[in-house]
XYZ file of N, CA and C in Angstrom:
570
model
N 27.833 -0.884 -25.190
C 27.020 -1.939 -25.693
C 26.015 -2.366 -24.589
N 24.811 -2.570 -24.948
C 23.817 -2.851 -23.859
C 23.659 -4.258 -23.557
N 23.318 -4.695 -22.327
C 23.222 -6.070 -21.945
C 21.834 -6.435 -21.615
N 21.543 -7.673 -21.735
C 20.155 -8.252 -21.298
C 20.371 -8.917 -19.912
N 19.443 -8.526 -18.918
C 19.394 -9.199 -17.679
C 17.997 -9.690 -17.419
N 17.949 -10.783 -16.660
C 16.680 -11.208 -16.248
C 16.537 -11.014 -14.711
N 15.247 -10.811 -14.304
C 14.942 -10.705 -12.986
C 13.776 -11.687 -12.583
N 13.931 -12.479 -11.616
C 12.843 -13.493 -11.188
C 12.692 -13.339 -9.741
N 11.402 -13.422 -9.288
C 11.159 -13.295 -7.870
C 10.022 -14.387 -7.615
N 10.501 -15.374 -6.885
C 9.598 -16.593 -6.564
C 8.635 -16.110 -5.671
N 7.385 -16.788 -5.694
C 6.278 -16.389 -4.723
C 5.566 -17.809 -4.673
N 4.520 -17.824 -3.831
C 3.748 -18.988 -3.714
C 3.142 -19.362 -4.990
N 2.762 -18.432 -5.876
C 2.147 -18.824 -7.184
C 3.133 -18.944 -8.329
N 4.293 -18.275 -8.165
C 5.237 -18.321 -9.364
C 6.601 -18.862 -8.832
N 6.931 -20.155 -9.251
C 8.242 -20.524 -8.934
C 9.364 -20.050 -9.990
N 10.632 -20.334 -9.754
C 11.642 -19.941 -10.663
C 11.511 -20.768 -11.997
N 11.121 -22.015 -11.763
C 11.072 -22.981 -12.882
C 10.017 -22.554 -13.923
N 8.977 -21.631 -13.406
C 8.095 -21.300 -14.383
C 8.580 -19.968 -15.185
N 9.512 -19.281 -14.540
C 9.934 -18.056 -15.086
C 11.220 -18.111 -16.014
N 12.117 -18.926 -15.550
C 13.407 -19.081 -16.234
C 13.407 -19.406 -17.717
N 12.562 -20.411 -18.166
C 12.586 -20.850 -19.548
C 12.158 -19.563 -20.545
N 11.152 -18.776 -20.073
C 10.875 -17.724 -20.861
C 11.811 -16.661 -20.922
N 12.487 -16.401 -19.819
C 13.540 -15.381 -19.808
C 14.740 -15.910 -20.636
N 15.108 -17.185 -20.553
C 16.236 -17.616 -21.448
C 15.746 -17.589 -22.907
N 14.425 -17.893 -23.212
C 14.157 -17.804 -24.694
C 14.300 -16.425 -25.217
N 14.139 -15.383 -24.340
C 14.201 -13.998 -24.707
C 15.690 -13.744 -25.063
N 16.575 -14.536 -24.682
C 18.088 -14.345 -24.877
C 18.940 -13.946 -23.672
N 18.310 -14.102 -22.453
C 19.274 -13.765 -21.367
C 19.935 -15.050 -20.914
N 21.348 -14.730 -20.748
C 22.244 -15.779 -20.333
C 21.883 -16.153 -18.859
N 22.082 -17.432 -18.435
C 21.979 -17.744 -17.117
C 22.612 -16.955 -15.968
N 23.774 -16.510 -16.451
C 24.640 -15.766 -15.478
C 24.235 -14.393 -15.228
N 23.242 -14.057 -16.094
C 22.717 -12.647 -15.979
C 21.242 -12.834 -15.456
N 20.797 -13.720 -14.889
C 19.529 -13.779 -14.438
C 19.655 -13.724 -12.819
N 18.908 -12.800 -12.186
C 18.925 -12.503 -10.833
C 17.558 -13.070 -10.209
N 17.760 -13.808 -9.045
C 16.600 -14.520 -8.583
C 16.363 -14.268 -7.030
N 15.195 -13.797 -6.683
C 14.951 -13.531 -5.334
C 13.774 -14.551 -4.890
N 13.822 -14.753 -3.550
C 12.731 -15.547 -3.031
C 11.757 -14.664 -2.158
N 10.509 -14.680 -2.541
C 9.354 -14.005 -1.792
C 9.814 -12.556 -1.603
N 9.921 -12.291 -0.326
C 10.175 -10.909 0.077
C 11.567 -10.402 0.135
N 12.506 -11.290 -0.257
C 13.870 -10.970 -0.191
C 14.242 -10.356 -1.539
N 14.728 -9.079 -1.529
C 15.049 -8.345 -2.716
C 16.579 -8.055 -2.889
N 17.336 -8.945 -2.297
C 18.811 -8.717 -2.285
C 19.402 -8.947 -3.655
N 18.788 -9.862 -4.516
C 19.229 -10.138 -5.942
C 18.760 -8.810 -6.728
N 17.558 -8.224 -6.469
C 17.210 -7.072 -6.950
C 18.188 -5.961 -6.850
N 18.725 -5.858 -5.610
C 19.675 -4.709 -5.302
C 21.006 -4.954 -6.103
N 21.426 -6.218 -6.141
C 22.593 -6.556 -6.925
C 22.380 -6.326 -8.445
N 21.144 -6.521 -8.966
C 20.730 -6.122 -10.275
C 20.942 -4.739 -10.511
N 20.468 -3.898 -9.543
C 20.439 -2.588 -9.831
C 22.053 -1.978 -9.778
N 22.838 -2.745 -8.886
C 24.187 -2.373 -8.864
C 24.886 -2.712 -10.224
N 24.258 -3.603 -11.031
C 24.982 -4.101 -12.171
C 24.532 -3.352 -13.330
N 23.269 -3.047 -13.656
C 22.763 -2.475 -14.865
C 23.346 -1.085 -15.048
N 23.410 -0.836 -16.252
C 23.954 0.508 -16.714
C 22.963 1.178 -17.779
N 23.156 2.344 -18.096
C 22.287 2.986 -19.087
C 22.219 2.132 -20.361
N 21.151 2.038 -20.893
C 20.941 1.239 -22.112
C 20.745 -0.211 -21.949
N 20.831 -0.760 -20.743
C 20.601 -2.185 -20.560
C 19.253 -2.369 -20.511
N 18.754 -3.718 -20.622
C 17.427 -4.231 -20.595
C 17.149 -5.347 -19.535
N 16.081 -5.116 -18.739
C 15.855 -6.040 -17.647
C 14.624 -6.805 -18.151
N 14.556 -8.073 -18.102
C 13.526 -8.880 -18.750
C 12.810 -9.580 -17.517
N 11.532 -9.373 -17.445
C 10.666 -9.973 -16.350
C 9.609 -10.939 -17.077
N 9.228 -11.933 -16.373
C 8.128 -12.785 -16.911
C 6.805 -12.129 -16.742
N 6.622 -11.422 -15.544
C 5.337 -10.732 -15.351
C 5.613 -9.560 -14.514
N 4.814 -8.492 -14.591
C 5.002 -7.236 -13.901
C 5.001 -7.455 -12.334
N 4.228 -8.350 -11.831
C 4.214 -8.470 -10.459
C 5.363 -8.998 -9.698
N 6.339 -9.398 -10.525
C 7.648 -9.865 -10.097
C 8.412 -8.671 -9.451
N 8.179 -7.538 -9.840
C 8.776 -6.304 -9.195
C 8.158 -6.008 -7.909
N 7.111 -6.518 -7.461
C 6.623 -6.257 -6.172
C 5.109 -6.754 -6.002
N 4.651 -6.671 -4.819
C 3.379 -7.213 -4.552
C 2.322 -6.097 -4.579
N 2.749 -4.902 -4.546
C 1.705 -3.830 -4.529
C 2.107 -2.907 -5.608
N 1.138 -2.040 -6.092
C 1.308 -1.087 -7.001
C 2.507 -0.071 -6.621
N 2.460 0.242 -5.334
C 3.522 1.114 -4.857
C 4.959 0.679 -5.044
N 5.144 -0.725 -4.629
C 6.389 -1.383 -4.944
C 6.847 -1.443 -6.343
N 5.773 -1.680 -7.077
C 5.986 -1.876 -8.649
C 6.477 -0.585 -9.231
N 5.703 0.511 -8.836
C 6.168 1.819 -9.406
C 7.481 2.229 -8.940
N 7.844 1.960 -7.675
C 9.098 2.450 -7.188
C 10.197 1.716 -7.871
N 10.036 0.320 -8.102
C 11.056 -0.350 -8.699
C 11.220 -0.168 -10.283
N 10.056 0.030 -10.883
C 9.991 0.450 -12.299
C 10.733 1.879 -12.501
N 10.509 2.802 -11.643
C 11.151 4.078 -11.819
C 12.738 3.966 -11.564
N 13.102 2.999 -10.603
C 14.479 2.827 -10.428
C 15.151 2.363 -11.594
N 14.553 1.351 -12.167
C 15.249 0.787 -13.425
C 15.211 1.674 -14.580
N 13.957 2.327 -14.863
C 13.840 3.104 -16.068
C 14.323 4.471 -16.017
N 14.235 5.075 -14.906
C 14.609 6.584 -14.636
C 16.032 6.714 -14.020
N 16.169 6.124 -12.888
C 17.480 6.270 -12.353
C 18.518 5.519 -12.994
N 18.362 4.285 -13.630
C 19.382 3.592 -14.239
C 19.316 3.704 -15.746
N 18.317 4.434 -16.217
C 18.172 4.603 -17.753
C 18.159 3.321 -18.472
N 17.612 2.324 -17.820
C 17.563 0.984 -18.464
C 16.037 0.658 -18.903
N 16.032 -0.349 -19.851
C 14.766 -0.673 -20.461
C 14.123 -1.892 -19.634
N 12.828 -2.008 -19.842
C 12.159 -3.250 -19.074
C 11.272 -3.884 -20.227
N 11.443 -5.221 -20.186
C 10.559 -6.042 -21.115
C 9.750 -6.985 -20.106
N 8.512 -6.946 -20.284
C 7.574 -7.690 -19.503
C 7.103 -8.725 -20.400
N 7.399 -10.093 -20.345
C 7.159 -10.964 -21.222
C 5.635 -11.281 -21.406
N 4.905 -11.345 -20.246
C 3.477 -11.473 -20.253
C 2.692 -10.255 -20.689
N 3.319 -9.146 -20.847
C 2.619 -7.965 -21.316
C 3.492 -7.270 -22.318
N 3.330 -7.583 -23.709
C 4.221 -6.981 -24.686
C 4.210 -5.517 -24.821
N 3.071 -4.795 -24.399
C 3.108 -3.336 -24.460
C 4.243 -2.632 -23.804
N 4.429 -3.067 -22.448
C 5.524 -2.401 -21.800
C 6.940 -2.696 -22.212
N 7.168 -2.996 -23.375
C 8.598 -3.259 -23.823
C 9.141 -1.891 -24.021
N 10.053 -1.461 -23.095
C 10.626 -0.233 -23.189
C 11.875 -0.217 -23.803
N 12.381 -1.337 -24.311
C 13.599 -1.548 -25.041
C 13.705 -1.007 -26.403
N 12.648 -0.706 -27.039
C 12.678 -0.100 -28.301
C 13.096 1.365 -28.186
N 14.201 1.706 -28.902
C 15.018 2.904 -28.774
C 14.077 4.130 -28.800
N 13.274 4.364 -29.910
C 12.570 5.650 -30.017
C 11.449 5.812 -29.103
N 10.682 4.784 -29.035
C 9.495 4.840 -28.204
C 9.582 4.329 -26.763
N 10.845 3.927 -26.487
C 11.060 3.187 -25.105
C 10.701 4.189 -24.041
N 11.195 5.383 -24.040
C 11.051 6.282 -22.823
C 9.478 6.659 -22.730
N 8.831 6.827 -23.910
C 7.438 7.120 -23.997
C 6.574 5.956 -23.236
N 6.827 4.694 -23.800
C 6.311 3.521 -23.291
C 6.495 3.489 -21.816
N 7.637 3.740 -21.350
C 8.058 3.648 -19.922
C 7.300 4.548 -19.169
N 7.101 5.746 -19.547
C 6.369 6.756 -18.913
C 4.852 6.400 -18.927
N 4.333 5.928 -20.082
C 2.919 5.526 -20.203
C 2.625 4.465 -19.176
N 3.481 3.452 -19.063
C 3.222 2.282 -18.254
C 3.273 2.860 -16.762
N 4.238 3.693 -16.368
C 4.226 4.290 -15.043
C 2.929 5.040 -14.765
N 2.510 5.924 -15.684
C 1.186 6.558 -15.452
C 0.037 5.661 -15.313
N 0.038 4.491 -16.002
C -1.009 3.546 -16.000
C -0.957 2.793 -14.491
N 0.238 2.693 -14.202
C 0.367 1.959 -12.877
C -0.046 2.816 -11.627
N 0.294 4.102 -11.828
C -0.107 5.135 -10.842
C -1.676 5.214 -10.754
N -2.296 5.318 -11.959
C -3.768 5.382 -12.134
C -4.251 4.209 -11.433
N -3.741 3.022 -11.770
C -4.452 1.835 -11.238
C -4.213 1.812 -9.662
N -3.127 2.165 -9.143
C -2.979 2.262 -7.821
C -3.932 3.113 -6.958
N -4.056 4.398 -7.542
C -5.125 5.366 -7.044
C -6.486 4.736 -7.228
N -6.810 4.162 -8.345
C -8.203 3.425 -8.403
C -8.340 2.390 -7.432
N -7.340 1.623 -7.204
C -7.415 0.605 -6.297
C -7.723 0.966 -4.877
N -6.917 2.117 -4.507
C -7.094 2.677 -3.119
C -8.487 3.274 -3.043
N -9.067 3.846 -4.154
C -10.432 4.500 -4.007
C -11.388 3.370 -3.956
N -11.176 2.316 -4.650
C -12.207 1.085 -4.539
C -12.196 0.532 -3.110
N -11.062 0.341 -2.661
C -10.836 -0.205 -1.307
C -11.596 0.783 -0.241
N -11.402 2.003 -0.362
C -11.995 2.966 0.549
C -13.583 2.828 0.396
N -14.011 2.790 -0.845
C -15.410 2.630 -1.153
C -16.005 1.301 -0.647
N -15.263 0.267 -0.899
C -15.854 -1.061 -0.263
C -15.870 -0.945 1.272
N -14.803 -0.326 1.739
C -14.835 -0.228 3.281
C -16.039 0.586 3.926
N -16.143 1.753 3.171
C -17.347 2.576 3.600
C -18.632 1.972 3.514
N -18.818 1.130 2.386
C -19.980 0.353 2.121
C -20.254 -0.685 3.134
N -19.126 -1.375 3.519
C -19.212 -2.369 4.553
C -19.620 -1.870 5.889
N -19.010 -0.599 6.254
C -19.307 0.021 7.511
C -20.740 0.406 7.605
N -21.190 1.028 6.513
C -22.637 1.487 6.376
C -23.563 0.264 6.575
N -23.344 -0.831 5.846
C -24.100 -2.049 5.896
C -24.099 -2.668 7.382
N -22.981 -2.633 8.001
C -22.863 -3.048 9.330
C -23.611 -2.189 10.341
N -23.608 -0.891 10.082
C -24.252 0.014 10.936
C -25.857 -0.231 10.743
N -26.275 -0.514 9.529
C -27.733 -0.780 9.230
C -28.112 -2.010 9.941
N -27.249 -2.985 10.224
C -27.466 -4.208 10.867
C -27.484 -3.975 12.426
N -27.039 -2.701 12.804
C -27.085 -2.425 14.336
C -25.554 -2.577 14.932
N -24.634 -2.877 14.108
C -23.277 -2.918 14.716
C -22.849 -1.544 15.108
N -22.410 -1.358 16.362
C -21.885 -0.214 16.936
C -20.321 -0.194 16.715
N -19.837 0.937 16.249
C -18.261 1.027 16.240
C -17.726 1.933 17.236
N -16.592 1.813 17.707
C -15.976 2.655 18.778
C -16.102 2.044 20.086
N -15.697 2.672 20.996
C -15.638 2.270 22.489
C -17.142 2.324 22.939
N -17.543 1.320 23.712
C -18.885 1.367 24.242
C -18.973 2.631 25.134
N -20.190 3.051 25.088
C -20.483 4.359 25.865
C -20.415 4.063 27.345
N -19.873 5.030 28.223
C -19.757 4.970 29.640
C -21.014 5.099 30.234
N -21.276 4.308 31.317
C -22.653 4.301 31.921
C -22.487 5.593 32.841
N -23.639 6.262 32.896
C -23.689 7.482 33.716
C -23.832 6.915 35.191
N -22.967 7.326 36.024
C -23.111 6.968 37.469
C -24.271 7.602 38.115
N -24.664 7.124 39.213
C -25.689 7.698 40.048
C -25.253 9.086 40.670
N -24.036 9.261 40.855
C -23.376 10.589 41.390
C -23.505 11.740 40.378
N -23.770 11.408 39.149
C -23.900 12.341 38.108
C -24.849 13.457 38.407
N -26.029 13.204 38.948
C -26.987 14.155 39.321
C -26.631 15.114 40.237
N -25.862 14.565 41.292
C -25.317 15.572 42.401
C -24.369 16.422 41.744
N -23.302 15.854 41.016
C -22.314 16.660 40.476
C -22.793 17.688 39.487
N -23.833 17.218 38.669
C -24.412 18.169 37.817
C -25.096 19.462 38.465
N -25.796 19.000 39.526
C -26.379 20.150 40.320
C -25.277 21.124 40.894
N -24.157 20.557 41.435
C -23.205 21.454 41.899
C -22.549 22.262 40.827
N -22.357 21.630 39.755
C -21.968 22.323 38.389
C -22.766 23.501 38.037
N -24.174 23.290 38.004
C -25.096 24.333 37.635
C -25.188 25.326 38.680
N -24.962 25.027 39.871
C -24.932 26.181 40.875
C -23.568 26.959 40.908
N -22.639 26.439 40.048
C -21.273 27.189 39.979
C -20.398 26.779 41.024
N -20.604 25.550 41.714
C -19.757 25.232 42.786
C -18.560 24.363 42.216
N -18.722 23.822 41.008
C -17.670 23.158 40.239
C -17.404 23.588 38.860
N -16.249 23.564 38.437
C -15.827 23.919 37.013
C -16.195 22.455 36.253
N -16.002 22.579 34.929
C -16.077 21.426 34.174
C -15.006 20.480 34.528
N -13.894 21.041 34.690
C -12.592 20.108 35.096
C -12.938 19.346 36.372
N -13.392 20.183 37.361
C -13.629 19.539 38.650
C -14.784 18.496 38.674
N -15.899 18.887 37.884
C -16.874 17.839 37.830
C -16.412 16.625 37.112
N -15.647 16.654 36.155
C -15.159 15.511 35.297
C -14.271 14.782 36.227
N -13.349 15.400 37.041
C -12.400 14.766 37.884
C -13.281 14.047 39.043
N -14.321 14.562 39.573
C -15.143 14.050 40.575
C -15.660 12.729 40.122
N -16.037 12.683 38.795
C -16.763 11.506 38.150
C -15.758 10.659 37.534
N -14.362 10.964 37.571
C -13.443 10.147 36.893
C -13.654 9.960 35.389
N -14.090 11.046 34.685
C -14.322 10.900 33.305
C -13.595 12.141 32.618
N -13.607 12.230 31.258
C -12.967 13.361 30.649
C -13.970 14.488 30.597
N -13.419 15.567 30.386
C -14.257 16.880 30.314
C -15.281 16.800 29.092
N -14.849 16.256 27.972
C -15.668 16.033 26.853
C -16.898 15.141 27.108
N -16.639 14.071 28.042
C -17.694 13.183 28.304
C -18.691 13.976 29.275
N -18.080 14.694 30.236
C -19.042 15.531 31.053
C -19.920 16.424 30.245
N -19.211 17.184 29.402
C -20.044 18.195 28.477
C -20.941 17.324 27.625
N -20.654 16.289 27.142
C -21.684 15.438 26.282
C -22.916 15.040 27.207
N -22.536 14.549 28.342
C -23.694 14.218 29.240
C -24.537 15.313 29.589
N -24.014 16.465 29.776
C -24.689 17.729 29.974
C -25.636 18.021 28.809
N -24.991 17.972 27.733
C -25.854 18.197 26.401
C -26.815 17.435 26.188
N -26.711 16.201 26.517
C -27.746 15.200 26.195
C -28.965 15.207 27.226
N -28.760 16.121 28.105
C -29.727 16.441 29.237
C -29.964 15.291 30.273
N -28.908 14.506 30.673
C -29.071 13.517 31.639
C -29.273 14.016 32.902
């Protein structure tokens, strides 16, 4: 016999009082509602220890499983794949994986959509970041460490190097810089 369980996670935006009535209305008994606060997932762990194949977990909204797509995907897979249980998301009727024949298909479909959304979100974040960097560079913002000032002694060390009296390592050591910096200064024609 399959059982109904509810899972609630409070956050700044969603309190338990906003989630419990909807989960009760779906038919979940109070004794089977697991409640976490913010980033504490101990009740979620107890829920995983309790649910069995064929059970159904009822959520008010999908974001109660986690704050990021990664978290939601991992927890969705744990419930639907590892525990062979269904998920009903009350704010999103489509992901109702409790329907026997189509449940597994819907579960996989939702998982694929979540993974797509996660990849898309990461791509958009990278795009916005590169656009921001480009705009900053166009405004003259310099990134990275400031360039080292070339000391007056560089010309003497450069001459010694060009005469073969110093190696790159020796020249860099005398100037207290890296070999790469010495090579760059040489290349720049200083």
